[in-house]
PDB file of C-alpha atoms in Angstrom:
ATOM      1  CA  UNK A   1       0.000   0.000   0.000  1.00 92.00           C
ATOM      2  CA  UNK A   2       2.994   2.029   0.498  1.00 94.00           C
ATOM      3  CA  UNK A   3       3.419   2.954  -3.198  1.00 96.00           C
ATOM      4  CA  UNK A   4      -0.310   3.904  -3.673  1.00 97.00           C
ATOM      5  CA  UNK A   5       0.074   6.005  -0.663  1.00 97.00           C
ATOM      6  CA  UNK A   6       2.896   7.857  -2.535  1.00 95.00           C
ATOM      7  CA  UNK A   7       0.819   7.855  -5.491  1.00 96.00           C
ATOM      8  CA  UNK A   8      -2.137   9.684  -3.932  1.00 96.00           C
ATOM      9  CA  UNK A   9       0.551  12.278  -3.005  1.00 96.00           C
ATOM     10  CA  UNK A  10       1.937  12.468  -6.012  1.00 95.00           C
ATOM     11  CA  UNK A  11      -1.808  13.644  -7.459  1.00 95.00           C
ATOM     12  CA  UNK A  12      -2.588  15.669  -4.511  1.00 96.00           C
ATOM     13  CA  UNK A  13       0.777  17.772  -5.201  1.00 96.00           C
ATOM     14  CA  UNK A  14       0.449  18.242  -9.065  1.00 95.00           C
ATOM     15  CA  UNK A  15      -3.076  19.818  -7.904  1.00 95.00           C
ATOM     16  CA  UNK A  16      -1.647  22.050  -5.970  1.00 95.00           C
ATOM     17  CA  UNK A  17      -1.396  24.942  -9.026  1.00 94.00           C
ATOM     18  CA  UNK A  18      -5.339  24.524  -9.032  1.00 94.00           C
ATOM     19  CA  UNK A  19      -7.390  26.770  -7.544  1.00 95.00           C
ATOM     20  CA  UNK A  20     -10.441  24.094  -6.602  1.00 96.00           C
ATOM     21  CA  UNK A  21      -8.255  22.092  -4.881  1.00 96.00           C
ATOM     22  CA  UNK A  22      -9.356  21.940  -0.876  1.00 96.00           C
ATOM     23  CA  UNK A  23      -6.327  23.521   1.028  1.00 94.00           C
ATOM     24  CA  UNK A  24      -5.265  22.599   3.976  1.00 94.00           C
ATOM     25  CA  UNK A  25      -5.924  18.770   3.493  1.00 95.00           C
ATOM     26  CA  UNK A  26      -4.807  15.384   2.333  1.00 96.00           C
ATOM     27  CA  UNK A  27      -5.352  13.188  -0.563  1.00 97.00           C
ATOM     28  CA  UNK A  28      -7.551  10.625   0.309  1.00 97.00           C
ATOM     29  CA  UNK A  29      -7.066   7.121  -1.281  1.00 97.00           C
ATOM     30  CA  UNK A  30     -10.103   5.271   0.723  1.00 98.00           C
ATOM     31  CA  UNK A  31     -12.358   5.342   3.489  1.00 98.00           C
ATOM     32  CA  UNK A  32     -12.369   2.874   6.249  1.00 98.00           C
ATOM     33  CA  UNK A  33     -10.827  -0.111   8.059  1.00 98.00           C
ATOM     34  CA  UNK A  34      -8.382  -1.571   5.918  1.00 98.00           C
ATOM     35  CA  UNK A  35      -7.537  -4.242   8.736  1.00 98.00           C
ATOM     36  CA  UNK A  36     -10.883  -5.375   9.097  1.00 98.00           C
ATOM     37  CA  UNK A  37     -12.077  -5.032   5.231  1.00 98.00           C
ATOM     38  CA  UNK A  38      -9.729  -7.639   4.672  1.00 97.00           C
ATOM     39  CA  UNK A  39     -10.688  -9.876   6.965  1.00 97.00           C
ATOM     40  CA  UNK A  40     -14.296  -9.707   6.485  1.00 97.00           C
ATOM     41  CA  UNK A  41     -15.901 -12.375   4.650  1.00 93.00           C
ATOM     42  CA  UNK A  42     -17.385 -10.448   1.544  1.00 96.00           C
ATOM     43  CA  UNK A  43     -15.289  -7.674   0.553  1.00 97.00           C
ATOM     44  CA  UNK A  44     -17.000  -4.974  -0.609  1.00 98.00           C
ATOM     45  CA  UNK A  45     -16.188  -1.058  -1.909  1.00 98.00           C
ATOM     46  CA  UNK A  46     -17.982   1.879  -2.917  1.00 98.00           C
ATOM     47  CA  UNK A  47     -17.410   4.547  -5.210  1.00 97.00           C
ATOM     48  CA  UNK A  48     -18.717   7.697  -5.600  1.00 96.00           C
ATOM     49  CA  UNK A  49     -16.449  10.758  -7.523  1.00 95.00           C
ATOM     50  CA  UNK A  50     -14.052  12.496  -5.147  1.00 95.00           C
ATOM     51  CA  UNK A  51     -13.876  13.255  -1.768  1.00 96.00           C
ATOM     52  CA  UNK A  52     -16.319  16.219  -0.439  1.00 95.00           C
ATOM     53  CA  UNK A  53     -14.479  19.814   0.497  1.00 96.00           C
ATOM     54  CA  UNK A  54     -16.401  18.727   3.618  1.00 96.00           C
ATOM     55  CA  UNK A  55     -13.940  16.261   4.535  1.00 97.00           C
ATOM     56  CA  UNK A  56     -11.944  19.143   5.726  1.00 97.00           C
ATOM     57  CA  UNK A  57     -13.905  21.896   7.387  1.00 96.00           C
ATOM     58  CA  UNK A  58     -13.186  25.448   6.965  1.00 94.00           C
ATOM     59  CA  UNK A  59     -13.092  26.205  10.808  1.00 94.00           C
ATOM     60  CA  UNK A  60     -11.149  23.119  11.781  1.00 95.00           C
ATOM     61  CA  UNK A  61      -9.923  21.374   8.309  1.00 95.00           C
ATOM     62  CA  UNK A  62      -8.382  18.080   9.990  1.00 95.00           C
ATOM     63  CA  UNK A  63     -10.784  17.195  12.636  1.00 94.00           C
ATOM     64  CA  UNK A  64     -11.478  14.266  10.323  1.00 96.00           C
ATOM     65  CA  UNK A  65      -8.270  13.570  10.256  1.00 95.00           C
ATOM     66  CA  UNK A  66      -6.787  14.201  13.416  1.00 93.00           C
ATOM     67  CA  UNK A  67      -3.385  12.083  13.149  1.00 92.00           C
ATOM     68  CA  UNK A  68      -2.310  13.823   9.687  1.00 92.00           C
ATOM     69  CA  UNK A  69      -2.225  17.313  11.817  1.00 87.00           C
ATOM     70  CA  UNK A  70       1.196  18.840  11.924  1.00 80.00           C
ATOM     71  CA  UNK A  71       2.436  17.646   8.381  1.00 70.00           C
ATOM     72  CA  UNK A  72       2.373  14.024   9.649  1.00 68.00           C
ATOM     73  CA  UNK A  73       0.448  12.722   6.305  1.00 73.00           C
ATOM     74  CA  UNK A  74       3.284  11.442   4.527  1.00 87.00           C
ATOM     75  CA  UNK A  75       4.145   9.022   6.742  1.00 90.00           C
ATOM     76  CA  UNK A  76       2.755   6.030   5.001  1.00 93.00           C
ATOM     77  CA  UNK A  77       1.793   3.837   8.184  1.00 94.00           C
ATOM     78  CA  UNK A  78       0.026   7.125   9.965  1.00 94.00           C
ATOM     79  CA  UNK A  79      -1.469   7.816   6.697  1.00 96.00           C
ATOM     80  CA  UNK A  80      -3.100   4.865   6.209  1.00 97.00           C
ATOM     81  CA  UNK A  81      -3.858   4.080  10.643  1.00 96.00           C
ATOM     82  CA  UNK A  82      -5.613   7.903   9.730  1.00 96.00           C
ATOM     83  CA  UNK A  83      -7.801   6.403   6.762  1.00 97.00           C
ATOM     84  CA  UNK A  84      -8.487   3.161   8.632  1.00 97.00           C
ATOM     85  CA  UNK A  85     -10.154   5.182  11.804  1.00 97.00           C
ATOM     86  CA  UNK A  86     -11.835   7.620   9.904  1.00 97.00           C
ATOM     87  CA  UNK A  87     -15.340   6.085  10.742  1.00 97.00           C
ATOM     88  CA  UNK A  88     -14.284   5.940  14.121  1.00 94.00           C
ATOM     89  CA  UNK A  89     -13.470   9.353  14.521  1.00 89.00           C
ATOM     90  CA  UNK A  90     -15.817  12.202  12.866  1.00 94.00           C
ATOM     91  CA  UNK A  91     -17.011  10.774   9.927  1.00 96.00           C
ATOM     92  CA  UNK A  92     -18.938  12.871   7.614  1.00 96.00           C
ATOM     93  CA  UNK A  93     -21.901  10.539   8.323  1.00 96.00           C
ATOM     94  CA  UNK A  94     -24.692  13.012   6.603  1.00 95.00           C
ATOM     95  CA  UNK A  95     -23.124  12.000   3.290  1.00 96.00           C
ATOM     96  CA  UNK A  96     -22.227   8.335   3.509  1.00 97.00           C
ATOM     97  CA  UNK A  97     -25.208   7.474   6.172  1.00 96.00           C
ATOM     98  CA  UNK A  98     -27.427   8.970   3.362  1.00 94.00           C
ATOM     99  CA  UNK A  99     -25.593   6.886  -0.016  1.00 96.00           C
ATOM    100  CA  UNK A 100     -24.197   3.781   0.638  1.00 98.00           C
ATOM    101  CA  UNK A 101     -24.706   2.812   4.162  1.00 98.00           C
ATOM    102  CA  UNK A 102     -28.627   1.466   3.778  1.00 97.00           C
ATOM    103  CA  UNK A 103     -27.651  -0.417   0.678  1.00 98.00           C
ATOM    104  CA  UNK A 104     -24.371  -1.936   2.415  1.00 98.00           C
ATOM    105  CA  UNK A 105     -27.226  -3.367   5.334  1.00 97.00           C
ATOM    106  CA  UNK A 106     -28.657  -5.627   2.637  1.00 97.00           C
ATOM    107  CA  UNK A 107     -25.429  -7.192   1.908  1.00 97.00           C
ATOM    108  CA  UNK A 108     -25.102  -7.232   5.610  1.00 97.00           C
ATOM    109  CA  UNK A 109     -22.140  -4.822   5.476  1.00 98.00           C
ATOM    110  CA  UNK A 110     -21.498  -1.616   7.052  1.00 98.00           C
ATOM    111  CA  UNK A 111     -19.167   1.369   7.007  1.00 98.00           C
ATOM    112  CA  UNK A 112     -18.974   1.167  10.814  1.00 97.00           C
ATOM    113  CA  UNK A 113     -18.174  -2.154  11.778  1.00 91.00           C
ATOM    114  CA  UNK A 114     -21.602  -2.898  12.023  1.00 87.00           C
ATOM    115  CA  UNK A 115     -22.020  -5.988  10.064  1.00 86.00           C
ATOM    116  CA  UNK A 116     -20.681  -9.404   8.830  1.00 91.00           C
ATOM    117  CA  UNK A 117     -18.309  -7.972   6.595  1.00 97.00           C
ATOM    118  CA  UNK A 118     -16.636  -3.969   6.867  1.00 98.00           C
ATOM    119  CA  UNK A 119     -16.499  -1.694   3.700  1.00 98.00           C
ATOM    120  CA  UNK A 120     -14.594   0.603   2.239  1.00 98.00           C
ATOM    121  CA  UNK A 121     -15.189   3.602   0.268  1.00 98.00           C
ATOM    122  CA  UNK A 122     -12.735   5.031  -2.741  1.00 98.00           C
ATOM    123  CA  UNK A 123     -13.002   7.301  -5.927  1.00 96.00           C
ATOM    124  CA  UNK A 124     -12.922   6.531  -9.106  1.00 95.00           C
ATOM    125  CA  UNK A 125     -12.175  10.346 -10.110  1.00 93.00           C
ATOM    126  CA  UNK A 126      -8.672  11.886  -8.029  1.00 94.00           C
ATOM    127  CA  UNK A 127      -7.882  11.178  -4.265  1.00 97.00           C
ATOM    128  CA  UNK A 128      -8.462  15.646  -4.063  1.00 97.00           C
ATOM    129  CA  UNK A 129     -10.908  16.938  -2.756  1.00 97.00           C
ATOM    130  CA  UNK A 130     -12.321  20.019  -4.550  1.00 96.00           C
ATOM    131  CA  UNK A 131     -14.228  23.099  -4.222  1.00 95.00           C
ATOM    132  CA  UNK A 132     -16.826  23.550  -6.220  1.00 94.00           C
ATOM    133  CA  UNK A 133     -17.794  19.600  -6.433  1.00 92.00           C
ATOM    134  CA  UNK A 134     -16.580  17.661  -9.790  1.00 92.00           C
ATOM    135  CA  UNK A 135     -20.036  17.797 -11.181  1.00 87.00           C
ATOM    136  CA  UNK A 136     -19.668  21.712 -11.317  1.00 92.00           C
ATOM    137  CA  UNK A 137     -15.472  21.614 -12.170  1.00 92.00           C
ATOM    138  CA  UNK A 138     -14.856  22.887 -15.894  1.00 91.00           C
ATOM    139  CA  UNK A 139     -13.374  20.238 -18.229  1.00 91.00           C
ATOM    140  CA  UNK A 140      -9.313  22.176 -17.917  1.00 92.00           C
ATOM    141  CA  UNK A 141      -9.629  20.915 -14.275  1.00 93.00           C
ATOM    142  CA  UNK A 142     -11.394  17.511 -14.619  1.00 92.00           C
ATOM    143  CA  UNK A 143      -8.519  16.347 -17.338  1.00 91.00           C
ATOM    144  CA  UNK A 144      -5.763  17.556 -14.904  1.00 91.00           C
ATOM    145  CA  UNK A 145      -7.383  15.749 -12.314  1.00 93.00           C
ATOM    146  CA  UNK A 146      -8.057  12.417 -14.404  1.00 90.00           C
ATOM    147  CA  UNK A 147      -5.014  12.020 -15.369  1.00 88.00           C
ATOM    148  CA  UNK A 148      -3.741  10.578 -12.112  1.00 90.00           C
ATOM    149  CA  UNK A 149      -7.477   9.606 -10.641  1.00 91.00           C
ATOM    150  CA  UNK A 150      -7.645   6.850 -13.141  1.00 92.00           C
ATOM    151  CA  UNK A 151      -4.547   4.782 -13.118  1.00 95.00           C
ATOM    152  CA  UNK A 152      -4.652   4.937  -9.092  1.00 96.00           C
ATOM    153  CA  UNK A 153      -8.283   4.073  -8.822  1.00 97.00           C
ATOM    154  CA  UNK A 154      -7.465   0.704 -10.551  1.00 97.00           C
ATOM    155  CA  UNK A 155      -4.347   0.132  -8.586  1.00 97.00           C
ATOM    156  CA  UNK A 156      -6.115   0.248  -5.206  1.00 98.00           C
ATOM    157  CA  UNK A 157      -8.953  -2.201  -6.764  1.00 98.00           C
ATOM    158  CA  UNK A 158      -6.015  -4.688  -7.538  1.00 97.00           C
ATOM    159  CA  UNK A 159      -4.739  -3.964  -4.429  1.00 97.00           C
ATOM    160  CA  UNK A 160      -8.017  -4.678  -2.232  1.00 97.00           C
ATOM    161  CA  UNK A 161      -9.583  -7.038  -4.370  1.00 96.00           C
ATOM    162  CA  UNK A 162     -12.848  -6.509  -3.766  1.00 97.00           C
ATOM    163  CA  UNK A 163     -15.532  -9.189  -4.342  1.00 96.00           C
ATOM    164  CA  UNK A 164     -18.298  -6.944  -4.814  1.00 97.00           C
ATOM    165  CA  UNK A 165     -17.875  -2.719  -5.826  1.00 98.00           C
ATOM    166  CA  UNK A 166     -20.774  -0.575  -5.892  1.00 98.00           C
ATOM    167  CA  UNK A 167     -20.798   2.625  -7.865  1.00 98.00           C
ATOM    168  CA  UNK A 168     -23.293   5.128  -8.165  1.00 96.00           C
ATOM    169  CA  UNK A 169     -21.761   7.846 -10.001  1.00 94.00           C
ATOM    170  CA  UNK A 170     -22.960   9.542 -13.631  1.00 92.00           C
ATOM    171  CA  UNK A 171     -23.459   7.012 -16.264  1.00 93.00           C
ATOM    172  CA  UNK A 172     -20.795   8.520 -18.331  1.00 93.00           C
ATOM    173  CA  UNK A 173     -18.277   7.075 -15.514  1.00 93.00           C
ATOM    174  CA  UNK A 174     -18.725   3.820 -16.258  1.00 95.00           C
ATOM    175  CA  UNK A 175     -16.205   3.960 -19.697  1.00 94.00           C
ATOM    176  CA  UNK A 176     -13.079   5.035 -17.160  1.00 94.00           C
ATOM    177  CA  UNK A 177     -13.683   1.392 -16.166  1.00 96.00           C
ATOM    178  CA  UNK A 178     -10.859  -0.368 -17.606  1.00 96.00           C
ATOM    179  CA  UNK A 179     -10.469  -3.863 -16.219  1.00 97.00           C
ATOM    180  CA  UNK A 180     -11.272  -6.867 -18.638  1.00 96.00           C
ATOM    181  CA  UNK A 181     -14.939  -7.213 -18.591  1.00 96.00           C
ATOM    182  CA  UNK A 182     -16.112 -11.128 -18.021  1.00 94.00           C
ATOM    183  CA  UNK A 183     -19.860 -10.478 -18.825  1.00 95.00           C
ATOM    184  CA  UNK A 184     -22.080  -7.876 -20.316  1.00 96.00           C
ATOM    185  CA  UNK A 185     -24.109  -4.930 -18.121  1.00 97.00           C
ATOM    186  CA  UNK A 186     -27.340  -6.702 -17.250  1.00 96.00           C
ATOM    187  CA  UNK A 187     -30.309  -5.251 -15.430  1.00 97.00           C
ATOM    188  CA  UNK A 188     -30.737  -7.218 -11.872  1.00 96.00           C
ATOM    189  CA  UNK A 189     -33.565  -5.249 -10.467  1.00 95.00           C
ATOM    190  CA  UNK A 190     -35.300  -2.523 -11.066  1.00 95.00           C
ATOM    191  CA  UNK A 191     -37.626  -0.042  -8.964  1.00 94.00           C
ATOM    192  CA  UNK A 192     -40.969   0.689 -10.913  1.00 90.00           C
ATOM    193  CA  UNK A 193     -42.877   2.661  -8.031  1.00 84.00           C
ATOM    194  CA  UNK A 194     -42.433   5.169  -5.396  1.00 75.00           C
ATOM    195  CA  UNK A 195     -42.777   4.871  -1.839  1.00 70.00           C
ATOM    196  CA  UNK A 196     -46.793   5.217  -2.041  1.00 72.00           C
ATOM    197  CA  UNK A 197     -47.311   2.635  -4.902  1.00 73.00           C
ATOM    198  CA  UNK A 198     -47.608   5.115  -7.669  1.00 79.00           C
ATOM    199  CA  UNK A 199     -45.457   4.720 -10.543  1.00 81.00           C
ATOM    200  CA  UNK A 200     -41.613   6.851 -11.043  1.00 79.00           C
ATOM    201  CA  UNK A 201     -42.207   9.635 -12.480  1.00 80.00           C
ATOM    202  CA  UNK A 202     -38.948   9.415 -14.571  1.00 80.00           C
ATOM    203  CA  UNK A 203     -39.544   6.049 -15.035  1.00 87.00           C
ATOM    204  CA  UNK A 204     -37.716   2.552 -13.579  1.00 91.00           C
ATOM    205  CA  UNK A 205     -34.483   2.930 -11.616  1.00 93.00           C
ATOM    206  CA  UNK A 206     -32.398   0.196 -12.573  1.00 95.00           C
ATOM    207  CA  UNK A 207     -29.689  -1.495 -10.541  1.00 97.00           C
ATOM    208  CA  UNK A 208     -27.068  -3.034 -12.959  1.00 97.00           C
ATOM    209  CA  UNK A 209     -24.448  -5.074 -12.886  1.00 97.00           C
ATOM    210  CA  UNK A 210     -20.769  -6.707 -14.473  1.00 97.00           C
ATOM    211  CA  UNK A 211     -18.235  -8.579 -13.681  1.00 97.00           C
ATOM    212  CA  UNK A 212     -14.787  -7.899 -14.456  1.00 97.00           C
ATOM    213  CA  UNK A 213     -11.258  -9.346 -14.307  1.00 96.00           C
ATOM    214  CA  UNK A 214      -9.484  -7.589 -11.208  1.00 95.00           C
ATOM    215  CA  UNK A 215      -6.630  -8.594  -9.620  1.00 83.00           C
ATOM    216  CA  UNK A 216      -6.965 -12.254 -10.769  1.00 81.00           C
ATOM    217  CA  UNK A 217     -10.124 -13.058  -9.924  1.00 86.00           C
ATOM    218  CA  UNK A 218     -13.833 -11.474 -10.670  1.00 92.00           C
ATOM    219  CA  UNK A 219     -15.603  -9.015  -9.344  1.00 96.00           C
ATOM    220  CA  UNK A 220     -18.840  -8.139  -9.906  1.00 97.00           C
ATOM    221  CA  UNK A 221     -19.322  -4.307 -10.323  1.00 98.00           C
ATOM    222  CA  UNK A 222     -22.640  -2.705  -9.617  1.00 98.00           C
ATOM    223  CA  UNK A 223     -23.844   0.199 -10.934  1.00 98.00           C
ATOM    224  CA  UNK A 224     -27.001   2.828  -9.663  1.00 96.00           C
ATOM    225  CA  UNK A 225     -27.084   6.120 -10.944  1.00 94.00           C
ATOM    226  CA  UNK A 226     -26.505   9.155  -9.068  1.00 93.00           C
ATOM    227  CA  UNK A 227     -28.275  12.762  -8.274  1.00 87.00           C
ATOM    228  CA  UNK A 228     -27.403  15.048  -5.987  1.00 85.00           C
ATOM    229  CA  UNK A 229     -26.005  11.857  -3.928  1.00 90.00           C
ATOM    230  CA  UNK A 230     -25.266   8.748  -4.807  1.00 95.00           C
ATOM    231  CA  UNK A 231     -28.628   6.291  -4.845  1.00 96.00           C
ATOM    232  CA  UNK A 232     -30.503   9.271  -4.064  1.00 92.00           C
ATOM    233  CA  UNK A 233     -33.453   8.602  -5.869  1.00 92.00           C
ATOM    234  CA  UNK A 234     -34.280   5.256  -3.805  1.00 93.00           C
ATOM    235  CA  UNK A 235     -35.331   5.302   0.267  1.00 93.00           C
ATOM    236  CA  UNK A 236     -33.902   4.349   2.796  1.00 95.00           C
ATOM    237  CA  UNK A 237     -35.651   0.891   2.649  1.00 94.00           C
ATOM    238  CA  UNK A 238     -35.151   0.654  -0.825  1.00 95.00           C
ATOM    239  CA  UNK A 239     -31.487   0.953  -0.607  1.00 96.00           C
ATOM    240  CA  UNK A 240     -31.859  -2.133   1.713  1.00 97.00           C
ATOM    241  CA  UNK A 241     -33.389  -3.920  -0.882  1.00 96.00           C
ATOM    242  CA  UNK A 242     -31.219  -3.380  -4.004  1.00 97.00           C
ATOM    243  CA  UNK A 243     -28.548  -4.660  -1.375  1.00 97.00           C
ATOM    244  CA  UNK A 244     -30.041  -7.841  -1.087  1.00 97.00           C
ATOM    245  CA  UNK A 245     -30.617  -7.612  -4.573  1.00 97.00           C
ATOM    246  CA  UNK A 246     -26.962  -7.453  -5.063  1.00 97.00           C
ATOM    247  CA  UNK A 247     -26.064 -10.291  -2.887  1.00 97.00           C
ATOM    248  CA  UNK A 248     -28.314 -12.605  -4.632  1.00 96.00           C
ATOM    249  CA  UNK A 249     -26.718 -12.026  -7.910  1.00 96.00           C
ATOM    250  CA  UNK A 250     -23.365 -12.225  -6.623  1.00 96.00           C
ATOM    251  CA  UNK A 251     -24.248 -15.703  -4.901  1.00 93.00           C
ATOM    252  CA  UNK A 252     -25.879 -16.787  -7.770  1.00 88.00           C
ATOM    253  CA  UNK A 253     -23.053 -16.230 -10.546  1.00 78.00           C
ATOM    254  CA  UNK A 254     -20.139 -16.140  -7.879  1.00 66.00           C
ATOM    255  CA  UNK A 255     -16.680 -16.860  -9.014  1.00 63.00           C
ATOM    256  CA  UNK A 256     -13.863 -18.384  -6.470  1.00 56.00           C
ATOM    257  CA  UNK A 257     -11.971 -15.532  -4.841  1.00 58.00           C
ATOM    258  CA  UNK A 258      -8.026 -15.706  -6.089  1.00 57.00           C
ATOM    259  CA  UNK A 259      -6.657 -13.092  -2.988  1.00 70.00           C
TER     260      UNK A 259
END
């Protein structure tokens, strides 16, 4: 992990000429207990963009972050003890307790240690956070920032070998994807009515899914489109059920785990 640390660096500096970048802060390469992700049963991760300028408040910017205070970030092992207590410390739960976390229940996973197995959360964008958010970043800054988001984003994946990864970004996301795919997109559920029984008024929201090669072994990617937040156009209790949703299918088609 040492040279993906260095990595995330590496893209946090060559940001540093951009005026969106968050400053003070850290590049952040993932979310969560790296200790315990890999010992849980089902690995999971989630992806969303890049991280939020709210990782790293205006009025105290490492309070998130508390061991990377003081210019200590670079360290690799406090780096990554930092990311691995992150959802111990001051999480910025009104974001991920609002995406991912309801979904992660139905695969009986959890940010938080809560569950069976313990997920982690990455970007498939750059490790920066940035002010405005990427959705409202002109295209001069989203190429400079791309250009090392990619490659490290599919370095950590071969790195955690994940079973199971769960994006819910724009569509138009899904081509940075470039692992081998073993299977076609196919539709594995999809939500034709609100809360109250009436139909969507924009129609079905469709949970998707892939596998692909990673890391010698696959993984089966799942996609939901995003809005304002990631799966925000499903409750609570939906997001519970496209969960289970997801662990059928990977039970069903499940390939032997190489890592």
């Amino acid at each position: 992990m040492e040279s993906l640390v260095a990595q995330a660096w590496t893209a946090f500096d060559r940001a540093a000429h951009l005026t969106c970048r968050v400053t003070p802060a850290v590049p952040v390469l993932f979310f969560g207990d790296l200790a315990a992700y890999r010992a849980s049963s089902l690995r999971v991760v989630t992806v969303a963009l890049n991280p939020s300028a709210h990782e790293f408040p205006i009025e105290e910017p490492f309070q998130r972050f508390p061991l990377l205070k003081d210019n200590h970030g670079r360290e690799p092992e406090r780096y990554l003890e930092a990311m691995s207590v992150y959802f111990r410390k001051d999480p910025y739960r009104r974001w991920f307790d609002r995406s991912f976390e309801p979904l992660l229940h139905g695969l009986g996973a959890s940010y938080y240690g809560n569950g069976a197995s313990t997920v982690l959360h990455t970007e498939i964008c750059p490790p920066v956070a940035t002010d405005p958010t990427w959705s409202k970043l002109g295209k001069t800054y989203r190429k400079a920032l791309e250009k090392d988001g990619g490659p490290l984003f599919h370095s950590l994946l071969k790195e955690l070998c994940p079973q199971i990864v769960v994006l819910s970004v724009a569509k138009d996301h899904l081509k940075r994807i470039k692992f081998a795919p073993g299977t076609d997109w196919t539709t594995i559920h999809a939500f034709r009515d609100k809360k109250d029984g009436s139909p969507r008024r924009d129609g079905p929201y469709k949970i998707h899914a892939r596998w692909y090669d990673v890391s010698q072994q696959q993984s089966l990617f799942v996609f939901g489109p995003a809005r304002t937040k990631p799966l925000a156009d499903l409750t609570n209790p939906r997001k519970k059920e496209a969960g289970g949703f997801i662990l059928n299918e990977y039970h069903r088609k499940s390939r032997p785990a190489a890592c």
